[in-house]
PDB file of C-alpha atoms in Angstrom:
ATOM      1  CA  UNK A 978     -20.665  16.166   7.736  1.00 50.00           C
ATOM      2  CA  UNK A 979     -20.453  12.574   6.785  1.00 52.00           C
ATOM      3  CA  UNK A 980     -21.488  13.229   3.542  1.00 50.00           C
ATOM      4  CA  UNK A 981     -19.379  16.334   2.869  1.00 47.00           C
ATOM      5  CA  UNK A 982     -16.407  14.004   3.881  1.00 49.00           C
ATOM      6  CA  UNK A 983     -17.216  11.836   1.532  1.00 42.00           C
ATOM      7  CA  UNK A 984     -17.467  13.834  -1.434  1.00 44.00           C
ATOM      8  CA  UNK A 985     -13.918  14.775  -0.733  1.00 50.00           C
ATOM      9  CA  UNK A 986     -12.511  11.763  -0.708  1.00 44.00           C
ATOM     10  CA  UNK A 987     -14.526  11.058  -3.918  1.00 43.00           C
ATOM     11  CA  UNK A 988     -12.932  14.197  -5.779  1.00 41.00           C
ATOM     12  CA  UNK A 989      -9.614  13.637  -4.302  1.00 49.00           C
ATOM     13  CA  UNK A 990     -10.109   9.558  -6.184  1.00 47.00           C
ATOM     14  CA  UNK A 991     -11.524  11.115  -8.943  1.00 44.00           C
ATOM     15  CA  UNK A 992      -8.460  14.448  -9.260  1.00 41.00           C
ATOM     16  CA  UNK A 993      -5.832  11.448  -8.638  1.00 47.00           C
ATOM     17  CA  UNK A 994      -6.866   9.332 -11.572  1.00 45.00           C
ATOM     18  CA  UNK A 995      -6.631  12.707 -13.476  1.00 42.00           C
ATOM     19  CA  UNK A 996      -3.063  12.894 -12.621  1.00 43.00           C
ATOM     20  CA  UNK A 997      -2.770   9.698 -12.786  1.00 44.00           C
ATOM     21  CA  UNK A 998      -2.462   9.787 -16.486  1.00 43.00           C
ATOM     22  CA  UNK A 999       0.711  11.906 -16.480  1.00 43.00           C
ATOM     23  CA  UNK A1000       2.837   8.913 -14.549  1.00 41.00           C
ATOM     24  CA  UNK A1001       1.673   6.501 -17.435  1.00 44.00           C
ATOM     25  CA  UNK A1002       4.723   8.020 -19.384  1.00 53.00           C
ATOM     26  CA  UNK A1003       7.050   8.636 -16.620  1.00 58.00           C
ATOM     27  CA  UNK A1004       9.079   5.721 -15.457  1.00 84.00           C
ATOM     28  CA  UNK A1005       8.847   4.165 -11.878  1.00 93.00           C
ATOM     29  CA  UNK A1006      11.957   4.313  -9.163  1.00 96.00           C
ATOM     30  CA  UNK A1007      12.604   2.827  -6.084  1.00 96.00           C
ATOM     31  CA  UNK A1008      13.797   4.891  -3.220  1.00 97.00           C
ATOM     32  CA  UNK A1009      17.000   3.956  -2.292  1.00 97.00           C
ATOM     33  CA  UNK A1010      17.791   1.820   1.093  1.00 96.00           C
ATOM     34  CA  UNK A1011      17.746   4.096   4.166  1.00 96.00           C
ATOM     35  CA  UNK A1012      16.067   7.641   2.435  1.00 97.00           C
ATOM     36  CA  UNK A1013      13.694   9.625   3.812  1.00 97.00           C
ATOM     37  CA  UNK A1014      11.162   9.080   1.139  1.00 97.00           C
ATOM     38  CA  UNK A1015      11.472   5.103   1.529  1.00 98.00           C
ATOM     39  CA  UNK A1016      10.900   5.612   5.882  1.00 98.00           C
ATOM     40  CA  UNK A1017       8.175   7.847   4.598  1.00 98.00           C
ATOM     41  CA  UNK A1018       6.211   5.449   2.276  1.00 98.00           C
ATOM     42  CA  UNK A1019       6.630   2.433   4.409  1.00 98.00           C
ATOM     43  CA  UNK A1020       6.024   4.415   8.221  1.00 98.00           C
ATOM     44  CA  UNK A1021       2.598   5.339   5.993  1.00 98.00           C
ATOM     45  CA  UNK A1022       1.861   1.368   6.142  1.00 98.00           C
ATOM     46  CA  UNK A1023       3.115   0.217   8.976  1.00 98.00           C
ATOM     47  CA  UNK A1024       0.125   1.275  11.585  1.00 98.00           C
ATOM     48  CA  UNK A1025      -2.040  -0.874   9.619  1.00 98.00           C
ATOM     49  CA  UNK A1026      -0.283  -3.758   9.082  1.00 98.00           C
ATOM     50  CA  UNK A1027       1.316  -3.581  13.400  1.00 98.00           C
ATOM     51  CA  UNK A1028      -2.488  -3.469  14.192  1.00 98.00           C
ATOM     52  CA  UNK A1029      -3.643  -6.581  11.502  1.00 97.00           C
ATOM     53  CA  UNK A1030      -0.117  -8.309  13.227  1.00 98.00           C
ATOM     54  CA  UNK A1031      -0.409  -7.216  17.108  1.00 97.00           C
ATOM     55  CA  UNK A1032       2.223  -5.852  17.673  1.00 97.00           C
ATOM     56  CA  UNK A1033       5.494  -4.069  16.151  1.00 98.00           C
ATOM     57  CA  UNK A1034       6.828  -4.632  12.806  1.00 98.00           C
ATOM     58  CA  UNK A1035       9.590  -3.660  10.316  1.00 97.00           C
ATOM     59  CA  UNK A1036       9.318  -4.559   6.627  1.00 98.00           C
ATOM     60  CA  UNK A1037      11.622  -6.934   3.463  1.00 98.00           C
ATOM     61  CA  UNK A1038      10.575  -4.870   0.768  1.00 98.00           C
ATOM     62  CA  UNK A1039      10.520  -6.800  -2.124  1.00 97.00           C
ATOM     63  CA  UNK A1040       8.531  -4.524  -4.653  1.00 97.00           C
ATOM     64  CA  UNK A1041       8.451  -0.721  -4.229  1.00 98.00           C
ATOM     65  CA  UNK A1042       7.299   1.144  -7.037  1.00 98.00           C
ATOM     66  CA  UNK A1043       7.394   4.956  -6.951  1.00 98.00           C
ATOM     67  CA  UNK A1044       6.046   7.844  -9.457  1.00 95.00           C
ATOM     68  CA  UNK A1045       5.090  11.533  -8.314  1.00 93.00           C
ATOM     69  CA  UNK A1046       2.142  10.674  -6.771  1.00 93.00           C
ATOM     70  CA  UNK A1047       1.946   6.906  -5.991  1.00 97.00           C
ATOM     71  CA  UNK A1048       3.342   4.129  -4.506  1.00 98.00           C
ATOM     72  CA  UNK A1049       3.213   0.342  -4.670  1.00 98.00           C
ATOM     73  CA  UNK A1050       4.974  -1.617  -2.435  1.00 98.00           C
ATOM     74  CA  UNK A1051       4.719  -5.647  -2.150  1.00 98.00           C
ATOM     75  CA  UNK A1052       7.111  -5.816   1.657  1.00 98.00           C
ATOM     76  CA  UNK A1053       7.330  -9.059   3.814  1.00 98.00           C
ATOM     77  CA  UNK A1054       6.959  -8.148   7.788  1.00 98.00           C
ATOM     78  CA  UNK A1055       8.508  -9.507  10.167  1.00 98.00           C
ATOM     79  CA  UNK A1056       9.276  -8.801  14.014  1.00 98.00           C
ATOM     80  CA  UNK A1057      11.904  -6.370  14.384  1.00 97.00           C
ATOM     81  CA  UNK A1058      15.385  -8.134  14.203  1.00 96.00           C
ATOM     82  CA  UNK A1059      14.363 -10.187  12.281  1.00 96.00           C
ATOM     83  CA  UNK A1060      11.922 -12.816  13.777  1.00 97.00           C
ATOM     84  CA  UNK A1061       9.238 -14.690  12.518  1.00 97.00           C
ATOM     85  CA  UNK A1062       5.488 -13.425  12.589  1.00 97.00           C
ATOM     86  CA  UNK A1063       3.502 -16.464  14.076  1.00 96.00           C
ATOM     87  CA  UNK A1064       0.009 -15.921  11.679  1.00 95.00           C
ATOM     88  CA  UNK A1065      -2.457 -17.742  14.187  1.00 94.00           C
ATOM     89  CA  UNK A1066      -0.954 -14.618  16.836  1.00 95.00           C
ATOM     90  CA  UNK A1067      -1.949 -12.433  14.759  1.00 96.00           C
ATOM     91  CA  UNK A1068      -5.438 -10.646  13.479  1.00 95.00           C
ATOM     92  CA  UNK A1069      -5.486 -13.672  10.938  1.00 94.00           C
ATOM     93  CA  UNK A1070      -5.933 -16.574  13.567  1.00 93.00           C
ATOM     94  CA  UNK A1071      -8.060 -19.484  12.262  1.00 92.00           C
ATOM     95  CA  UNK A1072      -7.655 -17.753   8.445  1.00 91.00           C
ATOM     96  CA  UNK A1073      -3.719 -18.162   7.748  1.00 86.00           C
ATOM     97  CA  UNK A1074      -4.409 -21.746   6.495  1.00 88.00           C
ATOM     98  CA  UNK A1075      -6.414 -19.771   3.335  1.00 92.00           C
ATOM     99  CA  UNK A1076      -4.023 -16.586   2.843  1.00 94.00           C
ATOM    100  CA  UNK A1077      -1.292 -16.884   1.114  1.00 93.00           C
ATOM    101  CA  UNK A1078       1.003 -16.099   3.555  1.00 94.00           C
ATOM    102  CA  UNK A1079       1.301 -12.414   5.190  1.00 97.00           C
ATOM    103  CA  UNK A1080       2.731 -10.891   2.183  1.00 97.00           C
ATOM    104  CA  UNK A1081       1.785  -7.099   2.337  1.00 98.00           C
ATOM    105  CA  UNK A1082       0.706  -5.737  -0.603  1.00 98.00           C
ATOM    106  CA  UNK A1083      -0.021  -1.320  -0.137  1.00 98.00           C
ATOM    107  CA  UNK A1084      -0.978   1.541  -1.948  1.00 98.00           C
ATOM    108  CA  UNK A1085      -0.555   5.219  -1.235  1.00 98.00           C
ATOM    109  CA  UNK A1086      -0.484   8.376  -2.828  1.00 97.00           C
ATOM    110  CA  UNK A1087       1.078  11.539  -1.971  1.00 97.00           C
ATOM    111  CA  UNK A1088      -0.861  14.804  -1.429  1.00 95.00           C
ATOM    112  CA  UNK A1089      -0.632  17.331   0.645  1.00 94.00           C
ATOM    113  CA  UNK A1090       2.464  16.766   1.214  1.00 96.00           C
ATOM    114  CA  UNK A1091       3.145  13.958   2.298  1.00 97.00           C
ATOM    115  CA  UNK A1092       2.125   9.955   1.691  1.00 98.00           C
ATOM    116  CA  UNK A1093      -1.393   8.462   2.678  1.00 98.00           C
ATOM    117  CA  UNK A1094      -2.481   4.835   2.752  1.00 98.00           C
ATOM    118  CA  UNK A1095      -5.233   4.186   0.233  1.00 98.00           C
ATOM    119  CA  UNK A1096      -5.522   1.064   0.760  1.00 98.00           C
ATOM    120  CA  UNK A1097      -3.729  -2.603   1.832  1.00 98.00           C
ATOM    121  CA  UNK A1098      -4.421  -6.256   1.582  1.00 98.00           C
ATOM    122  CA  UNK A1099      -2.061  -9.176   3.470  1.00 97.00           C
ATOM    123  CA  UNK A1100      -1.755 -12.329   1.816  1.00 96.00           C
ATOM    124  CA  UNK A1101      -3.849 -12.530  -1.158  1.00 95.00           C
ATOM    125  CA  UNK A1102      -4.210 -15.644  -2.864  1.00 93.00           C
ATOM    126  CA  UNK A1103      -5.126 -14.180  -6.158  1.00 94.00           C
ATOM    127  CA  UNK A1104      -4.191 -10.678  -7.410  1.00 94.00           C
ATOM    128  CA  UNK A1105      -6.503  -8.856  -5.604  1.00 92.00           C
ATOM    129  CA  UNK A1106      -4.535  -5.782  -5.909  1.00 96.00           C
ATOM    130  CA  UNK A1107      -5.863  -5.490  -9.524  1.00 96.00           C
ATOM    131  CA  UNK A1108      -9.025  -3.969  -8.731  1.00 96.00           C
ATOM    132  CA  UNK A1109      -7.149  -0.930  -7.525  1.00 97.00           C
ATOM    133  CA  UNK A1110      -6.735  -0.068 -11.533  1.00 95.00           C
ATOM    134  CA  UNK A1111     -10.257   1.044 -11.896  1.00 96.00           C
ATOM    135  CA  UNK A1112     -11.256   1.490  -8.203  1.00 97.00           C
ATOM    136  CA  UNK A1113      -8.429   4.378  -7.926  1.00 97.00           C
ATOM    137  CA  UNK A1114      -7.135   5.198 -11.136  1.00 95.00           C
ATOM    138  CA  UNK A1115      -3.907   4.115 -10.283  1.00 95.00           C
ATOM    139  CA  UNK A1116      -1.498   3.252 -13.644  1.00 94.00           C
ATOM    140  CA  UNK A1117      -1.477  -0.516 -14.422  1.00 94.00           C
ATOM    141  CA  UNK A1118       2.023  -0.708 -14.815  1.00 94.00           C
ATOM    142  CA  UNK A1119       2.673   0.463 -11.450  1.00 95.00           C
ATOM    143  CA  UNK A1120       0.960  -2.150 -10.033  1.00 96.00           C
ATOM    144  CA  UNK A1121       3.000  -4.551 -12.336  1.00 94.00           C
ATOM    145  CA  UNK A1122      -0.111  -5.556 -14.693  1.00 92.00           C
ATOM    146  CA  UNK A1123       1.032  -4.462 -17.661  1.00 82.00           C
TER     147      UNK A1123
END
């Protein structure tokens, strides 16, 4: 079953960088403020990142890059209101003095209808989100490399 599972989610990698082609000559949009399809992207990060943080969290988005079947998002969290996330409370105690921060960076792509998490990273200090190019066929240029 295991293995069955994972040959899925192989084809599914290997059918999205297939597709992924198509939204090399399609421009990227951002969602506007408040839609459903912006709630939709960033409720499909936000378990990950409230469990990495301990507790609840709403998102600055200060990158959110959007093409028929992916999205890139660079967001800031915080505590909701507005407050401060203390690092060393968080699941990055006794590592936030060699992150860069807890800048969220997130992929997902949308099948199925509707978005998945592929995959996340808080506070990079390089541009670790480069690898996700070749590792999932994701454009370049939506991941701002180009």
């Amino acid at each position: 079953m295991i293995k069955a599972r994972a040959n899925r989610l192989v084809l599914s990698f290997a059918l999205m960088a297939a597709w992924s082609g198509a939204a090399l000559g399609q421009a990227f949009r951002e969602p506007e403020k408040g839609s459903a399809e912006r709630s939709a992207i960033l409720d499909t990060l936000r378990p990950a990142v409230e469990a990495e943080m301990r507790g609840p969290v709403e998102f600055v988005v200060t990158t959110m890059r959007v093409s028929p079947n992916w999205a890139f998002v660079q967001v800031e969290p915080q505590r909701p209101g507005g407050g401060a996330i203390d690092p060393e409370k968080t699941g990055f105690a006794g590592e936030s003095d060699m992150m860069d921060g807890l800048t969220v960076y997130g992929l997902a792509t949308f099948q199925f209808g509707r978005w998945n998490l592929i995959d996340h990273m808080v506070g990079p200090t390089d541009v670790g989100y480069a690898a996700w190019q070749q590792r999932y066929g994701v454009p370049p240029a939506m991941l701002g490399l180009e």
